[in-house]
Amino acid sequence: MIYVMSDIHGHRRRFDSVMKQINLQPEDTLYILGDVIDRNPDGIRILQQLRAMPNVVMLLGNHEYMMLDALYNIPDEEDGYADYLREKRLNLWYRNGGDVTHRYLKHIRKSVRQEILEYLDKLPVNIEIMVNGQKYLLTHAAPEDEYLNSSMKHRDGREFAVWHRYRSHDRGPDDYTVIFGHTPTTEHQLAKPATIWNGRNLIDIDCGAAYEEIDVWGIVIKTRLACLRLDDMKEFYSEEDLNEEGNQRR
């Protein structure tokens, strides 16, 4: 079986809830479309757990990209520019919930921290797969090759692939379906609670798990962590906030 998950954002209870439901077997494959870290405290722990699983394939998200920008991919300059750039990138990361991840990284061995950064730096931003004769492109935000047709506000195609945002009226490529995260599905639909969004050759699986709820024009939507099984398109959602009767805990 082929599973796809995105935007865990360090939310341990929701992650454990979904993993229990899918009951991943050795012959299965789980693709993680980035943003394992930030906003909640268990991002690095979950990342290390996923790294240790041989049937998990990771892609880079914009939050891992920001962490690399702030801690790893800094030019070696002697005129103070590197310090300025590091501070600027660190502030951007912190504004997007990276402070909780950075605090954890500061308390682990330097060698382990370096190993994590090197691992993330090598992650792909796009992966193409075929399931039951259907071609899918997996990405955090968008296909890298769409960069040349974009407004070019990003540094390169790799940055574009983790930062671009699809809108509800957008259409995916004719010959394959793009599965992505990054943009909560509440941007496309007002389903309560949040559910996976199916557009025109586009599937958004980010159901806003970074937050407990999202307010859309006064409409409060309960968020969840989602996972999609591509073999039969079955949807799985975190149930950590439900009681034994299936009702929302208060």
PDB file of C-alpha atoms in Angstrom:
ATOM      1  CA  MET A   1       0.000   0.000   0.000  1.00  0.00           C
ATOM      2  CA  ILE A   2       1.120   3.560  -0.753  1.00  0.00           C
ATOM      3  CA  TYR A   3       0.385   6.280   1.800  1.00  0.00           C
ATOM      4  CA  VAL A   4       0.938  10.044   1.646  1.00  0.00           C
ATOM      5  CA  MET A   5       1.073  12.412   4.633  1.00  0.00           C
ATOM      6  CA  SER A   6       2.143  16.042   5.017  1.00  0.00           C
ATOM      7  CA  ASP A   7       2.512  18.906   7.497  1.00  0.00           C
ATOM      8  CA  ILE A   8       2.779  16.986  10.758  1.00  0.00           C
ATOM      9  CA  HIS A   9       4.345  20.047  12.400  1.00  0.00           C
ATOM     10  CA  GLY A  10       5.564  18.300  15.520  1.00  0.00           C
ATOM     11  CA  HIS A  11       2.087  17.245  16.665  1.00  0.00           C
ATOM     12  CA  ARG A  12       2.831  13.927  18.361  1.00  0.00           C
ATOM     13  CA  ARG A  13      -0.731  12.929  19.354  1.00  0.00           C
ATOM     14  CA  ARG A  14      -2.094  13.466  15.878  1.00  0.00           C
ATOM     15  CA  PHE A  15       0.839  11.697  14.251  1.00  0.00           C
ATOM     16  CA  ASP A  16       0.512   8.673  16.540  1.00  0.00           C
ATOM     17  CA  SER A  17      -3.242   8.557  15.907  1.00  0.00           C
ATOM     18  CA  VAL A  18      -2.812   8.342  12.138  1.00  0.00           C
ATOM     19  CA  MET A  19       0.087   5.885  12.306  1.00  0.00           C
ATOM     20  CA  LYS A  20      -2.003   3.575  14.480  1.00  0.00           C
ATOM     21  CA  GLN A  21      -4.830   3.649  11.947  1.00  0.00           C
ATOM     22  CA  ILE A  22      -2.767   2.944   8.840  1.00  0.00           C
ATOM     23  CA  ASN A  23      -0.787   0.204  10.640  1.00  0.00           C
ATOM     24  CA  LEU A  24       2.155   0.510   8.243  1.00  0.00           C
ATOM     25  CA  GLN A  25       3.513  -2.870   7.126  1.00  0.00           C
ATOM     26  CA  PRO A  26       7.055  -3.618   5.872  1.00  0.00           C
ATOM     27  CA  GLU A  27       5.810  -3.922   2.294  1.00  0.00           C
ATOM     28  CA  ASP A  28       4.015  -0.543   2.450  1.00  0.00           C
ATOM     29  CA  THR A  29       5.530   2.842   1.612  1.00  0.00           C
ATOM     30  CA  LEU A  30       4.758   6.101   3.398  1.00  0.00           C
ATOM     31  CA  TYR A  31       5.653   9.367   1.667  1.00  0.00           C
ATOM     32  CA  ILE A  32       6.009  12.420   3.906  1.00  0.00           C
ATOM     33  CA  LEU A  33       5.606  15.653   1.933  1.00  0.00           C
ATOM     34  CA  GLY A  34       7.603  17.873   4.280  1.00  0.00           C
ATOM     35  CA  ASP A  35       6.957  20.113   7.287  1.00  0.00           C
ATOM     36  CA  VAL A  36       7.513  17.501   9.953  1.00  0.00           C
ATOM     37  CA  ILE A  37       8.921  20.219  12.218  1.00  0.00           C
ATOM     38  CA  ASP A  38       7.958  23.573  13.822  1.00  0.00           C
ATOM     39  CA  ARG A  39       4.939  25.053  15.627  1.00  0.00           C
ATOM     40  CA  ASN A  40       4.691  22.074  18.034  1.00  0.00           C
ATOM     41  CA  PRO A  41       7.461  20.574  20.207  1.00  0.00           C
ATOM     42  CA  ASP A  42       7.980  17.040  18.864  1.00  0.00           C
ATOM     43  CA  GLY A  43       9.099  17.768  15.305  1.00  0.00           C
ATOM     44  CA  ILE A  44      12.695  16.561  15.589  1.00  0.00           C
ATOM     45  CA  ARG A  45      11.671  13.463  17.550  1.00  0.00           C
ATOM     46  CA  ILE A  46       9.131  12.553  14.865  1.00  0.00           C
ATOM     47  CA  LEU A  47      11.675  13.301  12.148  1.00  0.00           C
ATOM     48  CA  GLN A  48      14.194  10.954  13.761  1.00  0.00           C
ATOM     49  CA  GLN A  49      11.530   8.261  14.076  1.00  0.00           C
ATOM     50  CA  LEU A  50      10.651   8.569  10.387  1.00  0.00           C
ATOM     51  CA  ARG A  51      14.310   8.557   9.352  1.00  0.00           C
ATOM     52  CA  ALA A  52      14.768   5.219  11.079  1.00  0.00           C
ATOM     53  CA  MET A  53      11.919   3.606   9.140  1.00  0.00           C
ATOM     54  CA  PRO A  54      13.139   1.943   5.906  1.00  0.00           C
ATOM     55  CA  ASN A  55       9.758   2.232   4.171  1.00  0.00           C
ATOM     56  CA  VAL A  56       9.369   5.989   4.709  1.00  0.00           C
ATOM     57  CA  VAL A  57      10.348   8.453   1.970  1.00  0.00           C
ATOM     58  CA  MET A  58      10.775  12.084   2.992  1.00  0.00           C
ATOM     59  CA  LEU A  59      10.429  15.212   0.866  1.00  0.00           C
ATOM     60  CA  LEU A  60      11.560  18.703   1.813  1.00  0.00           C
ATOM     61  CA  GLY A  61       9.031  21.215   3.126  1.00  0.00           C
ATOM     62  CA  ASN A  62       9.344  24.961   3.502  1.00  0.00           C
ATOM     63  CA  HIS A  63       9.868  24.651   7.263  1.00  0.00           C
ATOM     64  CA  GLU A  64      12.841  22.312   6.820  1.00  0.00           C
ATOM     65  CA  TYR A  65      13.978  24.687   4.066  1.00  0.00           C
ATOM     66  CA  MET A  66      13.849  27.642   6.482  1.00  0.00           C
ATOM     67  CA  MET A  67      15.795  25.684   9.092  1.00  0.00           C
ATOM     68  CA  LEU A  68      18.490  24.825   6.557  1.00  0.00           C
ATOM     69  CA  ASP A  69      18.627  28.443   5.424  1.00  0.00           C
ATOM     70  CA  ALA A  70      19.125  29.643   8.993  1.00  0.00           C
ATOM     71  CA  LEU A  71      21.502  26.978  10.303  1.00  0.00           C
ATOM     72  CA  TYR A  72      23.239  25.276   7.386  1.00  0.00           C
ATOM     73  CA  ASN A  73      23.236  27.059   4.027  1.00  0.00           C
ATOM     74  CA  ILE A  74      24.938  30.297   5.067  1.00  0.00           C
ATOM     75  CA  PRO A  75      27.654  31.722   2.760  1.00  0.00           C
ATOM     76  CA  ASP A  76      31.127  31.912   4.274  1.00  0.00           C
ATOM     77  CA  GLU A  77      31.698  35.659   4.186  1.00  0.00           C
ATOM     78  CA  GLU A  78      34.089  37.739   6.272  1.00  0.00           C
ATOM     79  CA  ASP A  79      32.487  41.172   5.887  1.00  0.00           C
ATOM     80  CA  GLY A  80      29.596  40.663   8.272  1.00  0.00           C
ATOM     81  CA  TYR A  81      27.135  39.772   5.523  1.00  0.00           C
ATOM     82  CA  ALA A  82      26.910  36.170   6.715  1.00  0.00           C
ATOM     83  CA  ASP A  83      25.907  37.336  10.200  1.00  0.00           C
ATOM     84  CA  TYR A  84      23.273  39.653   8.741  1.00  0.00           C
ATOM     85  CA  LEU A  85      21.890  36.898   6.510  1.00  0.00           C
ATOM     86  CA  ARG A  86      21.857  34.375   9.343  1.00  0.00           C
ATOM     87  CA  GLU A  87      19.931  36.766  11.594  1.00  0.00           C
ATOM     88  CA  LYS A  88      17.449  37.592   8.841  1.00  0.00           C
ATOM     89  CA  ARG A  89      16.804  33.932   8.046  1.00  0.00           C
ATOM     90  CA  LEU A  90      16.586  32.990  11.716  1.00  0.00           C
ATOM     91  CA  ASN A  91      13.952  35.676  12.283  1.00  0.00           C
ATOM     92  CA  LEU A  92      11.910  34.369   9.342  1.00  0.00           C
ATOM     93  CA  TRP A  93      12.095  30.832  10.695  1.00  0.00           C
ATOM     94  CA  TYR A  94      11.106  31.951  14.195  1.00  0.00           C
ATOM     95  CA  ARG A  95       8.136  33.933  12.872  1.00  0.00           C
ATOM     96  CA  ASN A  96       6.915  30.696  11.310  1.00  0.00           C
ATOM     97  CA  GLY A  97       7.156  28.600  14.474  1.00  0.00           C
ATOM     98  CA  GLY A  98      10.788  27.518  14.238  1.00  0.00           C
ATOM     99  CA  ASP A  99      11.784  28.674  17.724  1.00  0.00           C
ATOM    100  CA  VAL A 100      10.432  25.506  19.357  1.00  0.00           C
ATOM    101  CA  THR A 101      12.488  23.362  16.961  1.00  0.00           C
ATOM    102  CA  HIS A 102      15.639  25.426  17.440  1.00  0.00           C
ATOM    103  CA  ARG A 103      15.403  25.137  21.229  1.00  0.00           C
ATOM    104  CA  TYR A 104      15.310  21.355  20.920  1.00  0.00           C
ATOM    105  CA  LEU A 105      18.244  21.287  18.502  1.00  0.00           C
ATOM    106  CA  LYS A 106      20.372  23.296  20.918  1.00  0.00           C
ATOM    107  CA  HIS A 107      20.080  20.533  23.508  1.00  0.00           C
ATOM    108  CA  ILE A 108      21.185  17.573  21.390  1.00  0.00           C
ATOM    109  CA  ARG A 109      24.718  16.571  20.449  1.00  0.00           C
ATOM    110  CA  LYS A 110      26.332  18.712  17.780  1.00  0.00           C
ATOM    111  CA  SER A 111      27.139  15.617  15.711  1.00  0.00           C
ATOM    112  CA  VAL A 112      23.474  14.547  15.721  1.00  0.00           C
ATOM    113  CA  ARG A 113      22.364  18.062  14.819  1.00  0.00           C
ATOM    114  CA  GLN A 114      24.815  18.130  11.918  1.00  0.00           C
ATOM    115  CA  GLU A 115      23.641  14.708  10.747  1.00  0.00           C
ATOM    116  CA  ILE A 116      20.015  15.922  10.708  1.00  0.00           C
ATOM    117  CA  LEU A 117      20.903  19.030   8.694  1.00  0.00           C
ATOM    118  CA  GLU A 118      22.925  17.035   6.171  1.00  0.00           C
ATOM    119  CA  TYR A 119      20.049  14.578   5.773  1.00  0.00           C
ATOM    120  CA  LEU A 120      17.505  17.345   5.172  1.00  0.00           C
ATOM    121  CA  ASP A 121      19.760  19.140   2.712  1.00  0.00           C
ATOM    122  CA  LYS A 122      19.740  16.069   0.460  1.00  0.00           C
ATOM    123  CA  LEU A 123      15.955  15.594   0.420  1.00  0.00           C
ATOM    124  CA  PRO A 124      14.119  15.880  -2.912  1.00  0.00           C
ATOM    125  CA  VAL A 125      11.353  18.427  -3.481  1.00  0.00           C
ATOM    126  CA  ASN A 126       9.430  16.325  -6.044  1.00  0.00           C
ATOM    127  CA  ILE A 127       8.908  12.591  -6.523  1.00  0.00           C
ATOM    128  CA  GLU A 128       6.920  10.964  -9.333  1.00  0.00           C
ATOM    129  CA  ILE A 129       5.157   7.666  -8.657  1.00  0.00           C
ATOM    130  CA  MET A 130       2.661   5.437 -10.458  1.00  0.00           C
ATOM    131  CA  VAL A 131      -0.175   3.719  -8.562  1.00  0.00           C
ATOM    132  CA  ASN A 132      -2.770   1.568 -10.345  1.00  0.00           C
ATOM    133  CA  GLY A 133      -1.850   3.157 -13.673  1.00  0.00           C
ATOM    134  CA  GLN A 134      -2.295   6.702 -12.338  1.00  0.00           C
ATOM    135  CA  LYS A 135       0.699   9.030 -12.351  1.00  0.00           C
ATOM    136  CA  TYR A 136       1.209  11.280  -9.328  1.00  0.00           C
ATOM    137  CA  LEU A 137       3.729  13.982  -8.579  1.00  0.00           C
ATOM    138  CA  LEU A 138       4.337  14.325  -4.854  1.00  0.00           C
ATOM    139  CA  THR A 139       5.589  17.645  -3.535  1.00  0.00           C
ATOM    140  CA  HIS A 140       5.299  19.927  -0.555  1.00  0.00           C
ATOM    141  CA  ALA A 141       3.905  22.865  -2.515  1.00  0.00           C
ATOM    142  CA  ALA A 142       4.292  22.570  -6.314  1.00  0.00           C
ATOM    143  CA  PRO A 143       6.196  20.853  -9.150  1.00  0.00           C
ATOM    144  CA  GLU A 144       9.673  22.319  -9.451  1.00  0.00           C
ATOM    145  CA  ASP A 145       9.402  22.636 -13.229  1.00  0.00           C
ATOM    146  CA  GLU A 146       6.500  25.095 -12.881  1.00  0.00           C
ATOM    147  CA  TYR A 147       9.024  27.632 -11.592  1.00  0.00           C
ATOM    148  CA  LEU A 148       9.846  28.874 -15.097  1.00  0.00           C
ATOM    149  CA  ASN A 149       6.182  29.750 -15.643  1.00  0.00           C
ATOM    150  CA  SER A 150       5.839  31.497 -12.279  1.00  0.00           C
ATOM    151  CA  SER A 151       6.338  35.112 -11.260  1.00  0.00           C
ATOM    152  CA  MET A 152       9.961  34.220 -10.406  1.00  0.00           C
ATOM    153  CA  LYS A 153       9.738  35.778  -6.957  1.00  0.00           C
ATOM    154  CA  HIS A 154      11.591  32.780  -5.529  1.00  0.00           C
ATOM    155  CA  ARG A 155      15.359  32.223  -5.710  1.00  0.00           C
ATOM    156  CA  ASP A 156      15.125  29.045  -7.774  1.00  0.00           C
ATOM    157  CA  GLY A 157      12.943  26.059  -8.567  1.00  0.00           C
ATOM    158  CA  ARG A 158      13.766  24.308  -5.310  1.00  0.00           C
ATOM    159  CA  GLU A 159      12.537  27.241  -3.232  1.00  0.00           C
ATOM    160  CA  PHE A 160       9.466  27.571  -5.461  1.00  0.00           C
ATOM    161  CA  ALA A 161       8.613  23.885  -4.937  1.00  0.00           C
ATOM    162  CA  VAL A 162       8.370  24.332  -1.157  1.00  0.00           C
ATOM    163  CA  TRP A 163       6.804  27.827  -1.000  1.00  0.00           C
ATOM    164  CA  HIS A 164       4.328  28.187  -3.889  1.00  0.00           C
ATOM    165  CA  ARG A 165       0.632  28.217  -3.035  1.00  0.00           C
ATOM    166  CA  TYR A 166      -2.029  26.697  -5.256  1.00  0.00           C
ATOM    167  CA  ARG A 167      -5.378  28.485  -5.314  1.00  0.00           C
ATOM    168  CA  SER A 168      -8.782  26.858  -5.592  1.00  0.00           C
ATOM    169  CA  HIS A 169      -9.202  27.916  -9.228  1.00  0.00           C
ATOM    170  CA  ASP A 170      -5.824  26.507 -10.322  1.00  0.00           C
ATOM    171  CA  ARG A 171      -5.589  23.450 -12.536  1.00  0.00           C
ATOM    172  CA  GLY A 172      -2.901  20.796 -12.352  1.00  0.00           C
ATOM    173  CA  PRO A 173      -1.058  19.272 -15.332  1.00  0.00           C
ATOM    174  CA  ASP A 174      -3.106  17.243 -17.796  1.00  0.00           C
ATOM    175  CA  ASP A 175      -1.005  14.075 -17.622  1.00  0.00           C
ATOM    176  CA  TYR A 176      -0.651  13.599 -13.868  1.00  0.00           C
ATOM    177  CA  THR A 177      -2.117  14.616 -10.519  1.00  0.00           C
ATOM    178  CA  VAL A 178      -0.166  16.773  -8.080  1.00  0.00           C
ATOM    179  CA  ILE A 179      -0.477  15.791  -4.411  1.00  0.00           C
ATOM    180  CA  PHE A 180       0.749  18.510  -2.074  1.00  0.00           C
ATOM    181  CA  GLY A 181       0.481  20.037   1.391  1.00  0.00           C
ATOM    182  CA  HIS A 182       1.698  23.450   2.595  1.00  0.00           C
ATOM    183  CA  THR A 183      -1.638  25.250   2.161  1.00  0.00           C
ATOM    184  CA  PRO A 184      -4.358  24.185   4.623  1.00  0.00           C
ATOM    185  CA  THR A 185      -7.420  22.828   2.852  1.00  0.00           C
ATOM    186  CA  THR A 186      -9.472  25.481   4.643  1.00  0.00           C
ATOM    187  CA  GLU A 187      -8.184  27.809   1.918  1.00  0.00           C
ATOM    188  CA  HIS A 188     -10.176  25.764  -0.624  1.00  0.00           C
ATOM    189  CA  GLN A 189     -13.254  24.558   1.254  1.00  0.00           C
ATOM    190  CA  LEU A 190     -15.123  25.035   4.531  1.00  0.00           C
ATOM    191  CA  ALA A 191     -15.570  21.383   5.465  1.00  0.00           C
ATOM    192  CA  LYS A 192     -15.983  20.910   9.223  1.00  0.00           C
ATOM    193  CA  PRO A 193     -13.745  19.354  10.403  1.00  0.00           C
ATOM    194  CA  ALA A 194     -11.054  19.926   7.784  1.00  0.00           C
ATOM    195  CA  THR A 195     -10.824  17.285   5.051  1.00  0.00           C
ATOM    196  CA  ILE A 196      -8.620  16.515   2.051  1.00  0.00           C
ATOM    197  CA  TRP A 197      -9.362  18.773  -0.938  1.00  0.00           C
ATOM    198  CA  ASN A 198      -9.706  17.417  -4.477  1.00  0.00           C
ATOM    199  CA  GLY A 199      -9.275  20.015  -7.210  1.00  0.00           C
ATOM    200  CA  ARG A 200      -8.606  19.719 -10.936  1.00  0.00           C
ATOM    201  CA  ASN A 201      -5.669  17.303 -11.049  1.00  0.00           C
ATOM    202  CA  LEU A 202      -4.686  18.692  -7.645  1.00  0.00           C
ATOM    203  CA  ILE A 203      -5.041  17.051  -4.224  1.00  0.00           C
ATOM    204  CA  ASP A 204      -4.262  19.021  -1.068  1.00  0.00           C
ATOM    205  CA  ILE A 205      -3.714  16.853   2.018  1.00  0.00           C
ATOM    206  CA  ASP A 206      -2.740  19.550   4.551  1.00  0.00           C
ATOM    207  CA  CYS A 207      -5.722  19.679   6.909  1.00  0.00           C
ATOM    208  CA  GLY A 208      -4.109  22.236   9.190  1.00  0.00           C
ATOM    209  CA  ALA A 209      -2.633  19.942  11.850  1.00  0.00           C
ATOM    210  CA  ALA A 210      -0.180  22.673  12.854  1.00  0.00           C
ATOM    211  CA  TYR A 211      -3.075  24.401  14.620  1.00  0.00           C
ATOM    212  CA  GLU A 212      -5.891  23.210  16.861  1.00  0.00           C
ATOM    213  CA  GLU A 213      -8.413  25.133  14.772  1.00  0.00           C
ATOM    214  CA  ILE A 214      -8.531  27.702  11.972  1.00  0.00           C
ATOM    215  CA  ASP A 215     -10.850  30.700  11.834  1.00  0.00           C
ATOM    216  CA  VAL A 216     -12.027  31.413   8.276  1.00  0.00           C
ATOM    217  CA  TRP A 217     -14.058  34.618   8.143  1.00  0.00           C
ATOM    218  CA  GLY A 218     -15.602  33.869  11.523  1.00  0.00           C
ATOM    219  CA  ILE A 219     -16.155  30.180  10.778  1.00  0.00           C
ATOM    220  CA  VAL A 220     -14.094  28.068  13.194  1.00  0.00           C
ATOM    221  CA  ILE A 221     -12.891  24.840  11.600  1.00  0.00           C
ATOM    222  CA  LYS A 222     -11.422  21.958  13.588  1.00  0.00           C
ATOM    223  CA  THR A 223      -8.115  20.867  12.071  1.00  0.00           C
ATOM    224  CA  ARG A 224      -6.686  17.357  11.734  1.00  0.00           C
ATOM    225  CA  LEU A 225      -3.702  15.458  10.428  1.00  0.00           C
ATOM    226  CA  ALA A 226      -4.610  13.633   7.221  1.00  0.00           C
ATOM    227  CA  CYS A 227      -3.175  10.663   5.361  1.00  0.00           C
ATOM    228  CA  LEU A 228      -4.237   9.407   1.922  1.00  0.00           C
ATOM    229  CA  ARG A 229      -3.852   5.807   0.714  1.00  0.00           C
ATOM    230  CA  LEU A 230      -3.387   5.970  -3.039  1.00  0.00           C
ATOM    231  CA  ASP A 231      -4.277   2.349  -3.793  1.00  0.00           C
ATOM    232  CA  ASP A 232      -7.963   2.981  -3.064  1.00  0.00           C
ATOM    233  CA  MET A 233      -7.961   6.731  -2.167  1.00  0.00           C
ATOM    234  CA  LYS A 234      -9.050   5.968   1.401  1.00  0.00           C
ATOM    235  CA  GLU A 235      -8.649   8.957   3.713  1.00  0.00           C
ATOM    236  CA  PHE A 236      -7.394   8.720   7.295  1.00  0.00           C
ATOM    237  CA  TYR A 237      -7.650  11.476   9.899  1.00  0.00           C
ATOM    238  CA  SER A 238      -6.242  11.924  13.382  1.00  0.00           C
ATOM    239  CA  GLU A 239      -8.720  11.023  16.092  1.00  0.00           C
ATOM    240  CA  GLU A 240      -6.768  12.060  19.175  1.00  0.00           C
ATOM    241  CA  ASP A 241      -9.404  14.626  20.128  1.00  0.00           C
ATOM    242  CA  LEU A 242     -12.332  12.180  20.047  1.00  0.00           C
ATOM    243  CA  ASN A 243     -13.692  10.335  23.043  1.00  0.00           C
ATOM    244  CA  GLU A 244     -14.729   6.679  23.001  1.00  0.00           C
ATOM    245  CA  GLU A 245     -18.183   7.584  21.647  1.00  0.00           C
ATOM    246  CA  GLY A 246     -16.618   9.442  18.725  1.00  0.00           C
ATOM    247  CA  ASN A 247     -17.625  12.899  19.966  1.00  0.00           C
ATOM    248  CA  GLN A 248     -15.331  15.895  20.211  1.00  0.00           C
ATOM    249  CA  ARG A 249     -13.610  16.262  23.585  1.00  0.00           C
ATOM    250  CA  ARG A 250     -14.262  19.572  25.332  1.00  0.00           C
TER     251      ARG A 250
END
